[in-house]
CSV table of C-alpha atoms and ligand atoms in Angstrom, one decimal:
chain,number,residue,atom,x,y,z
A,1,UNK,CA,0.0,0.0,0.0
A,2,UNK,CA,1.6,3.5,-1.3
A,3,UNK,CA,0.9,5.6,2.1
A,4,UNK,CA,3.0,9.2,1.1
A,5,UNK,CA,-0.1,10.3,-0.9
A,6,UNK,CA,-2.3,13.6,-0.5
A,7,UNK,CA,-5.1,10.6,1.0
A,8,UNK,CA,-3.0,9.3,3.9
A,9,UNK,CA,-1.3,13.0,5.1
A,10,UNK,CA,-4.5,14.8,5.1
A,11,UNK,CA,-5.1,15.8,9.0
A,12,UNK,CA,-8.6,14.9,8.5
A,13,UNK,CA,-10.4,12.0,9.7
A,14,UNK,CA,-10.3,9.5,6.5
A,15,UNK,CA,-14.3,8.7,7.4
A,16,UNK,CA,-14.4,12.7,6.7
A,17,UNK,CA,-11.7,12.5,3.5
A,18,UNK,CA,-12.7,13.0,0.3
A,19,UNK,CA,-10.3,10.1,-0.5
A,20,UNK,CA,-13.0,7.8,1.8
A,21,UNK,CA,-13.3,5.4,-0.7
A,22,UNK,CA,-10.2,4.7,-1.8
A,23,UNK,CA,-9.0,4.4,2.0
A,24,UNK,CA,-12.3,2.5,2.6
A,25,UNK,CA,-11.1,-0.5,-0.3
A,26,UNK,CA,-7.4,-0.5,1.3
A,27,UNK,CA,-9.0,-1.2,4.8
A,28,UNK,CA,-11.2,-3.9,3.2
A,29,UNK,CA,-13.3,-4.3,6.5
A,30,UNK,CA,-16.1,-7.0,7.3
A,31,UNK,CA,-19.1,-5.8,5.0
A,32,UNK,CA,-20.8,-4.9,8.0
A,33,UNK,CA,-18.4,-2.4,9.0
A,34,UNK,CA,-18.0,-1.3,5.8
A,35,UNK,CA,-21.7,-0.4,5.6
A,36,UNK,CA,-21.3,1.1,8.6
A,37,UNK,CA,-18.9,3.0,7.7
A,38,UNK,CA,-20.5,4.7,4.8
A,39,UNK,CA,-23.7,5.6,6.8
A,40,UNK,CA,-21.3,7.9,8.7
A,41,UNK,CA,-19.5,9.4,6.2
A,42,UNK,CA,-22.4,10.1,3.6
A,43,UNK,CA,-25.1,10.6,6.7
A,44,UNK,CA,-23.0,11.9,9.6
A,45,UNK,CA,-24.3,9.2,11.8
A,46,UNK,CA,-24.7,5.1,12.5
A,47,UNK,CA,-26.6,3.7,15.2
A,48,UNK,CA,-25.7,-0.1,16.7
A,49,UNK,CA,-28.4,-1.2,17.7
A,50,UNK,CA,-28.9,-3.3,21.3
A,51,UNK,CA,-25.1,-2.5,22.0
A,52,UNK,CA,-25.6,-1.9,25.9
A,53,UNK,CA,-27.1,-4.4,28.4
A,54,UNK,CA,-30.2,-3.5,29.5
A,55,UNK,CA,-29.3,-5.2,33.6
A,56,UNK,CA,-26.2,-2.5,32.9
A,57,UNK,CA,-29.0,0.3,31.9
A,58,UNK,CA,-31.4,-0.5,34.8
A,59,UNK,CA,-28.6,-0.2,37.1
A,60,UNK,CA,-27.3,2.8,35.9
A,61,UNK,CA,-31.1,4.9,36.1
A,62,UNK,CA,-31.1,2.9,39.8
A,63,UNK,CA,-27.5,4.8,40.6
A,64,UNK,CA,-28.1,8.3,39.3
A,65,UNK,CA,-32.2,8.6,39.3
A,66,UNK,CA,-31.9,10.4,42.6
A,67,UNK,CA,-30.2,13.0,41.5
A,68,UNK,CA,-32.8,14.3,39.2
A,69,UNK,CA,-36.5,16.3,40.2
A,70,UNK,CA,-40.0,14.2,39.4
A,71,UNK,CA,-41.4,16.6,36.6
A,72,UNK,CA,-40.2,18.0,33.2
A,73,UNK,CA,-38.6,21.2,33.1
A,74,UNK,CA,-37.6,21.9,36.6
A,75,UNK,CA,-33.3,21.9,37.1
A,76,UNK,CA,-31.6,20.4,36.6
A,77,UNK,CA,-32.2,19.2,33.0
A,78,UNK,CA,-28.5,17.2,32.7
A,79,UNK,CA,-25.8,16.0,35.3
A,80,UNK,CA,-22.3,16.8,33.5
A,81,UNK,CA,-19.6,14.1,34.4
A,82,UNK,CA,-21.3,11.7,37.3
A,83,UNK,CA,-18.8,8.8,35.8
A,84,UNK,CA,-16.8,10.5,39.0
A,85,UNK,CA,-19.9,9.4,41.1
A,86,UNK,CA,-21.0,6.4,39.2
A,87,UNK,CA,-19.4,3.4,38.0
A,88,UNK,CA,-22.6,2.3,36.0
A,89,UNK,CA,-22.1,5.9,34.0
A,90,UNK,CA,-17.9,5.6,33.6
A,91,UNK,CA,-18.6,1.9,32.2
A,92,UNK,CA,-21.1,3.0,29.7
A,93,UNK,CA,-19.1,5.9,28.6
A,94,UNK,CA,-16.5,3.3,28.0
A,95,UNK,CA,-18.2,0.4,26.0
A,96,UNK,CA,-15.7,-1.6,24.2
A,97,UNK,CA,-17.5,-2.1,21.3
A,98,UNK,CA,-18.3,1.7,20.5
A,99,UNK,CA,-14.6,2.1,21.2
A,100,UNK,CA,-13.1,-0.6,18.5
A,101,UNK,CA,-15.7,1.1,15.8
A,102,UNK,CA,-14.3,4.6,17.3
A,103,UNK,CA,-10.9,3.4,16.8
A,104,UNK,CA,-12.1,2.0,12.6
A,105,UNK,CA,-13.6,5.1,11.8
A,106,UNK,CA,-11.1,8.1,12.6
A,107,UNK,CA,-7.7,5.6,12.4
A,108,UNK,CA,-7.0,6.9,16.1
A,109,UNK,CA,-7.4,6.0,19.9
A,110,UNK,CA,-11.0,7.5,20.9
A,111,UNK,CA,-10.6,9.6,24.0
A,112,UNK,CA,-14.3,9.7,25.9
A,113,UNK,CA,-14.1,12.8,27.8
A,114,UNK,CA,-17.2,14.0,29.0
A,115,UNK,CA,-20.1,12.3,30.0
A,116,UNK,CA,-24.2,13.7,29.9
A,117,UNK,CA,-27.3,12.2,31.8
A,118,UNK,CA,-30.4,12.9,31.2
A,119,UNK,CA,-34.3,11.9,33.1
A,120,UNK,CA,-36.6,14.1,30.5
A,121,UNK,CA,-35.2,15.1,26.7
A,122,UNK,CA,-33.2,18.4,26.5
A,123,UNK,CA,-35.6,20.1,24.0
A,124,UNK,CA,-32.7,21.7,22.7
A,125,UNK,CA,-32.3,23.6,19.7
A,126,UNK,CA,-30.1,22.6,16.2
A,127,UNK,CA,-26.4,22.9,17.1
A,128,UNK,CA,-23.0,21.5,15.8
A,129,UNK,CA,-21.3,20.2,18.8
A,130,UNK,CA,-18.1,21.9,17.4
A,131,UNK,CA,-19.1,25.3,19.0
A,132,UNK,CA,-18.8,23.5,22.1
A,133,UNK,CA,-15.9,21.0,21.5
A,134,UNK,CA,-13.5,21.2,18.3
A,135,UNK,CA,-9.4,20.2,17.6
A,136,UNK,CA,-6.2,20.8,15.7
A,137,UNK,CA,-6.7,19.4,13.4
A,138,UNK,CA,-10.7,19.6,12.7
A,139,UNK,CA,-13.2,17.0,13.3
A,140,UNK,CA,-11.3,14.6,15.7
A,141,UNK,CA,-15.0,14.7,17.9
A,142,UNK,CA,-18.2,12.4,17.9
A,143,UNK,CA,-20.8,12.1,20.1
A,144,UNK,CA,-21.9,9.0,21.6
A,145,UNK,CA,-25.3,8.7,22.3
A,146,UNK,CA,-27.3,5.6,24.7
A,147,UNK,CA,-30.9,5.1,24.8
A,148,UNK,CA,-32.0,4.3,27.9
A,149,UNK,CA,-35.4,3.7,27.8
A,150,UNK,CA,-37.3,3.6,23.9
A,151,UNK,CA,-37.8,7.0,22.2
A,152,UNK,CA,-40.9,8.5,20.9
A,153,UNK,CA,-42.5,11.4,19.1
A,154,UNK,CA,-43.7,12.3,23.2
A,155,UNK,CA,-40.7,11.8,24.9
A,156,UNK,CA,-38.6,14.8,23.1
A,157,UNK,CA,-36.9,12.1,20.8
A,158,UNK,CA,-33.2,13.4,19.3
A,159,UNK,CA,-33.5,15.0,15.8
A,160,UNK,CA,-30.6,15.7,13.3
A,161,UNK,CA,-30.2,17.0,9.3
A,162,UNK,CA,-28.7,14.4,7.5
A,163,UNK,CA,-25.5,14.9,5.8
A,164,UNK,CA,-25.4,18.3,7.4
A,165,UNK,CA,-21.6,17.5,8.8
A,166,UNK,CA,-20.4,17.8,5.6
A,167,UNK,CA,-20.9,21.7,6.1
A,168,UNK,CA,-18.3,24.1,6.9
A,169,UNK,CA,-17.7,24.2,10.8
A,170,UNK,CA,-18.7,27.3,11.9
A,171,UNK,CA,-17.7,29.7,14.9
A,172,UNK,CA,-19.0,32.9,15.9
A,173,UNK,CA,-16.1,34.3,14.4
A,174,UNK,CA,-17.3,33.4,11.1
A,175,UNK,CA,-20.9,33.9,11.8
A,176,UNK,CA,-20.2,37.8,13.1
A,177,UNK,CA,-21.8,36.7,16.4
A,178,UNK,CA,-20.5,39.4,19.2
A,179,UNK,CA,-22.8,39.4,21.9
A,180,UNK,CA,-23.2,40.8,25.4
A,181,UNK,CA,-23.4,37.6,27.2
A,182,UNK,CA,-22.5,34.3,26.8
A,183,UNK,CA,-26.4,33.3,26.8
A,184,UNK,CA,-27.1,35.9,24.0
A,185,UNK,CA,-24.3,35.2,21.8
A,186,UNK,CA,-25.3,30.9,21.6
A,187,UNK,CA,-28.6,32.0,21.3
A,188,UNK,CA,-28.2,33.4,18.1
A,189,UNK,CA,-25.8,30.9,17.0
A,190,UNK,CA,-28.7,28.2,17.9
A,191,UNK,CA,-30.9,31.1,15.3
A,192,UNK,CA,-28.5,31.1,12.9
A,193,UNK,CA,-28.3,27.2,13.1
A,194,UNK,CA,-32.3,27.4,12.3
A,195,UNK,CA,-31.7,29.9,9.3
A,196,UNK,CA,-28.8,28.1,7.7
A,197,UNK,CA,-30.8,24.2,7.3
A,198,UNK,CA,-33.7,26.0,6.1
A,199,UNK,CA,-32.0,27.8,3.5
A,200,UNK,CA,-30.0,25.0,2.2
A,201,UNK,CA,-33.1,22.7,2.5
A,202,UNK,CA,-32.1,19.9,4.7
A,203,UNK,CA,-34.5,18.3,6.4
A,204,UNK,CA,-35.3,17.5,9.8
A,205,UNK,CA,-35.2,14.2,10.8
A,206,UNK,CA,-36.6,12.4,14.2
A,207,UNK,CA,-34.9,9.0,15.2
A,208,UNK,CA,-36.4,6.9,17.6
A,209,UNK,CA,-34.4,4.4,19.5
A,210,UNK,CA,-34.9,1.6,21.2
A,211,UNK,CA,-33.5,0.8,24.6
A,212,UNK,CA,-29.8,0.1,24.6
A,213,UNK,CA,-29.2,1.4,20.8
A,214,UNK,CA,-26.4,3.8,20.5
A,215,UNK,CA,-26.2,6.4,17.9
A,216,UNK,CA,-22.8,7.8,17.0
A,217,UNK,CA,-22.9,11.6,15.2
A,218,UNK,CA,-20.2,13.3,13.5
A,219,UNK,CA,-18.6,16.3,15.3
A,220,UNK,CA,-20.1,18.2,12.9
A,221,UNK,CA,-23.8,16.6,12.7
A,222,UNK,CA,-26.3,19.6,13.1
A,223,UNK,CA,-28.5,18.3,16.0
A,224,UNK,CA,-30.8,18.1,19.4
A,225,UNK,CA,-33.5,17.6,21.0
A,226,UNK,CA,-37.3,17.5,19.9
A,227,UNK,CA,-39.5,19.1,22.0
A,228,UNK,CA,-41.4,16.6,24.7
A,229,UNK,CA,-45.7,16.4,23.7
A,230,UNK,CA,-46.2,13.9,26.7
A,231,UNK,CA,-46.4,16.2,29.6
A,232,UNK,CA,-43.3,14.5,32.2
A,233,UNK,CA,-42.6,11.8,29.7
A,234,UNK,CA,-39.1,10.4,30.6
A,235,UNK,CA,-36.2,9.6,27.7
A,236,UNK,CA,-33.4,8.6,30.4
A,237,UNK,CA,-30.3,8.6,28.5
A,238,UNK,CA,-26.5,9.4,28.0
A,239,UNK,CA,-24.5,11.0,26.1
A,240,UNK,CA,-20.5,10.6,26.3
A,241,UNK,CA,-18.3,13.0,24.1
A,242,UNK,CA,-15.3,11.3,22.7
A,243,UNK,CA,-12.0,12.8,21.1
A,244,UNK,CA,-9.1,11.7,19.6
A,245,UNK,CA,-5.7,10.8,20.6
A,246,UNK,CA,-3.2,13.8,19.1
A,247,UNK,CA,-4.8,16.7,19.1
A,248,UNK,CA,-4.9,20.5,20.4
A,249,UNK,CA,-8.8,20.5,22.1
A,250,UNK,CA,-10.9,23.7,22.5
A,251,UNK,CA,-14.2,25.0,22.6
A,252,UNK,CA,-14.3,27.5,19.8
A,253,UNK,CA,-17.5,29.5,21.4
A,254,UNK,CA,-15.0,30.8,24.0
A,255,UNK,CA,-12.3,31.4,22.0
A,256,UNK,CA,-11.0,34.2,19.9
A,257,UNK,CA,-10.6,32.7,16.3
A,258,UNK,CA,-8.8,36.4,15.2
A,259,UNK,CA,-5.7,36.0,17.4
A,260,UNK,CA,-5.8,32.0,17.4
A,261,UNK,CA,-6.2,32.6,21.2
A,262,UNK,CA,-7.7,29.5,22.3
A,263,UNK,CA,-10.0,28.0,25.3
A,264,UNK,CA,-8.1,25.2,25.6
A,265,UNK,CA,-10.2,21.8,27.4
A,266,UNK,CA,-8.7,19.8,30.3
A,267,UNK,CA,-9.3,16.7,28.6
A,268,UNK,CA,-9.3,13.7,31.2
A,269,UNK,CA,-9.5,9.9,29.3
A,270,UNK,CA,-12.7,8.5,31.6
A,271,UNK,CA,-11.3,5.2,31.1
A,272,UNK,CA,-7.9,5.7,32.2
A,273,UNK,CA,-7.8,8.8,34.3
A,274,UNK,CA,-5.1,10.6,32.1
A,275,UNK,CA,-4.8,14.0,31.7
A,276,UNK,CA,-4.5,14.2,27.7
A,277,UNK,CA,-1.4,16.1,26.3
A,278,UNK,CA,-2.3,18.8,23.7
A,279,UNK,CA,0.0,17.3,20.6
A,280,UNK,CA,0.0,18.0,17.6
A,281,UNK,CA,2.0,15.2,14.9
A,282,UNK,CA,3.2,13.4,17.5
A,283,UNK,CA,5.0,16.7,19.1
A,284,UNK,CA,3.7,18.4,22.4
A,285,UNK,CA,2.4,21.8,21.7
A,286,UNK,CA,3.6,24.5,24.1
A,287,UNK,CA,1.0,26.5,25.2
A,288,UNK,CA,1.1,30.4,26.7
A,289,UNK,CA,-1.6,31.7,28.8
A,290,UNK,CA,-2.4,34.5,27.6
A,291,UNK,CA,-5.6,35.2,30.1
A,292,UNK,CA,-9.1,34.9,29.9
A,293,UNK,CA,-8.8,31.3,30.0
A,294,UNK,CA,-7.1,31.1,26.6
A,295,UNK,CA,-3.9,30.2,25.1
A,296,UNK,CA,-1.7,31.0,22.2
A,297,UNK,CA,0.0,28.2,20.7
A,298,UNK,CA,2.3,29.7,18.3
A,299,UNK,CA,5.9,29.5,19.6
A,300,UNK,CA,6.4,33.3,18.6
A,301,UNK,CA,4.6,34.7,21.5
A,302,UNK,CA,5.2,38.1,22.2
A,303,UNK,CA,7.1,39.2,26.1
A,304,UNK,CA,3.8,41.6,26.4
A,305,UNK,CA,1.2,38.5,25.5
A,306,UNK,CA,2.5,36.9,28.2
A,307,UNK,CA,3.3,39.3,30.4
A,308,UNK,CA,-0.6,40.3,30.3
A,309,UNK,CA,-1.6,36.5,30.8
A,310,UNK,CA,0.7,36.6,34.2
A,311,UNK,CA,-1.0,39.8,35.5
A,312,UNK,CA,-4.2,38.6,34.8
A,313,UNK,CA,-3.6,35.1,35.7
A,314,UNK,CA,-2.6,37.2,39.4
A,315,UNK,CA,-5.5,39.0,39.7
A,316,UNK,CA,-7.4,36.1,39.0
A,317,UNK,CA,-9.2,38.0,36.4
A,318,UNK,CA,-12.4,35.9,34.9
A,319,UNK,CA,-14.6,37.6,32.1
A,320,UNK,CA,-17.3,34.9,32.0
B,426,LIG,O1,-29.8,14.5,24.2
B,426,LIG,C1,-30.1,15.5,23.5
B,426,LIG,O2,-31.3,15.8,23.4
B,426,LIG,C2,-29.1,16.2,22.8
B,426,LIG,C3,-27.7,16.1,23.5
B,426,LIG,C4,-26.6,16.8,22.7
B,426,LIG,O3,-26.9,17.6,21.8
B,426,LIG,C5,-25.2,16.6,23.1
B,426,LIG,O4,-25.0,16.1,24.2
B,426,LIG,O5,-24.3,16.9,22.3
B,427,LIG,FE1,-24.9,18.2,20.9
């Protein structure tokens, strides 16, 4: 196999490469990977259906279920990260085989980083998760979604656009969001969101799931939550966000995309407890704080960048 070509450099997942076929053939998986794999990289999406246990499930919603109020719409909505609480959660966020397809699809080691539960659906609006979690190279990201308990059009099932990840990614740089809050400025992404898959006509799609399926979207998948039309209709579920070994990680919403200033992530591997090195090729990327929770990466910092990050960093100055 010739491997010094444009296909096999690209810093782009190959499920993501315009060369997908081509790698796809040199794999030469099972055929039922290989279908697989084409649902994600045409769709933005697979689901593997009756991957988790349901004795596994049950004991999970028996772990956490306390921690969560007895109607709809009453906080809080989601528990971030009780896999430090929970063993039930940290062994779902960690299903073996979720991570050997992980591993197929993107060519790397899948790195799940932050865990989501939920009692009642999210009812939340059309978003790319990449305004929330991106890398260095792009599109190292995928969301890992369990059923807990069957979806339906009451329960606020998820919805996505198909094929929609094959869109640009888009920041608020790019989008001229500038807000006055935090709260305004993703609420006008999430409008923006709306505007854009109407104007390129994709269509909304609802999946419903059975319990134990897992549905795996793209980093770049425009999705959420449908609204819930049973009054206190429970869709108990998780969510685990994976990454990808070598990478720089940041959440682009809090970063400035002008300066390359970036809000780095503390990524911690849930099944091993690291703390994941920023690299980038192999090499560790040296980062400068240059305040406001941000970072430059380039190594030709200026003294003043980071003489401001060190004052500020003093001060303990926070702007969110
Ligand atoms: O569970 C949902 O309704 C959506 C969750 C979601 O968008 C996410 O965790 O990335
Ligand atoms: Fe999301």
């Amino acid at each position: 196999m010739k491997t010094d070509t444009v296909a096999h450099s690209m810093t782009l997942p190959w499920i993501e490469s315009p060369f997908f076929y081509e790698v796809l053939t040199e794999k030469a998986p099972t055929e039922a990977l290989k279908q697989q794999a084409i649902r994600y990289h045409e769709d933005g999406f697979l689901i593997l259906k009756g991957a988790v246990s349901h004795d596994l499930i049950d004991r999970a919603v028996a772990q956490i279920g306390h921690e969560y109020p007895d109607r709809m719409n009453v906080p809080p909505i989601r528990h971030q990260d009780l896999w430090k609480k929970y063993d039930t959660v940290r062994e779902i966020a960690v299903l073996e085989p979720v991570q050997t397809i992980l591993a197929f699809l993107y060519g790397r080691d899948p790195i799940p980083f932050q865990t989501l539960n939920f009692k009642y659906g999210t009812q939340q609006r059309g978003h790319s998760d990449t305004i929330h979690f991106s890398s260095v190279p792009a599109r190292y990201m995928c969301g890992v979604w369990v059923a807990f308990e069957p979806t339906h059009p009451g329960n606020g099932p998820l919805f996505y656009y198909p094929k929609s990840h094959k869109l640009a990614e888009y920041n608020y740089f790019d989008l001229g969001i500038q807000g006055k809050s935090v709260e305004e400025e993703y609420d006008r992404y999430e409008d923006y969101i709306e505007e854009f898959m109407a104007a390129k006509g994709f269509s909304k799609q609802e999946i419903y799931l059975e319990k134990g399926d897992v549905m795996i979207w793209s980093s770049n998948l425009i999705h959420g939550g449908m609204p819930i039309r049973v009054e206190n209709s429970t869709r108990w579920s998780q969510v685990t966000h994976y990454y990808f070994r070598d990478c720089l990680y940041y959440s682009p919403r809090f970063s400035d995309m002008l300066t390359n200033n970036l809000n780095l992530r503390n990524v911690i591997h849930i099944g091993t407890g690291e703390k994941v090195r920023h690299t980038f090729n192999g090499r560790p990327i040296e980062t400068i704080n240059t305040g406001e929770f941000r970072y430059a990466i380039s190594q030709n910092f200026s003294l003043w960048t980071l003489m401001k990050g060190m004052v500020r960093k003093m001060i303990g100055f926070k702007p969110f």
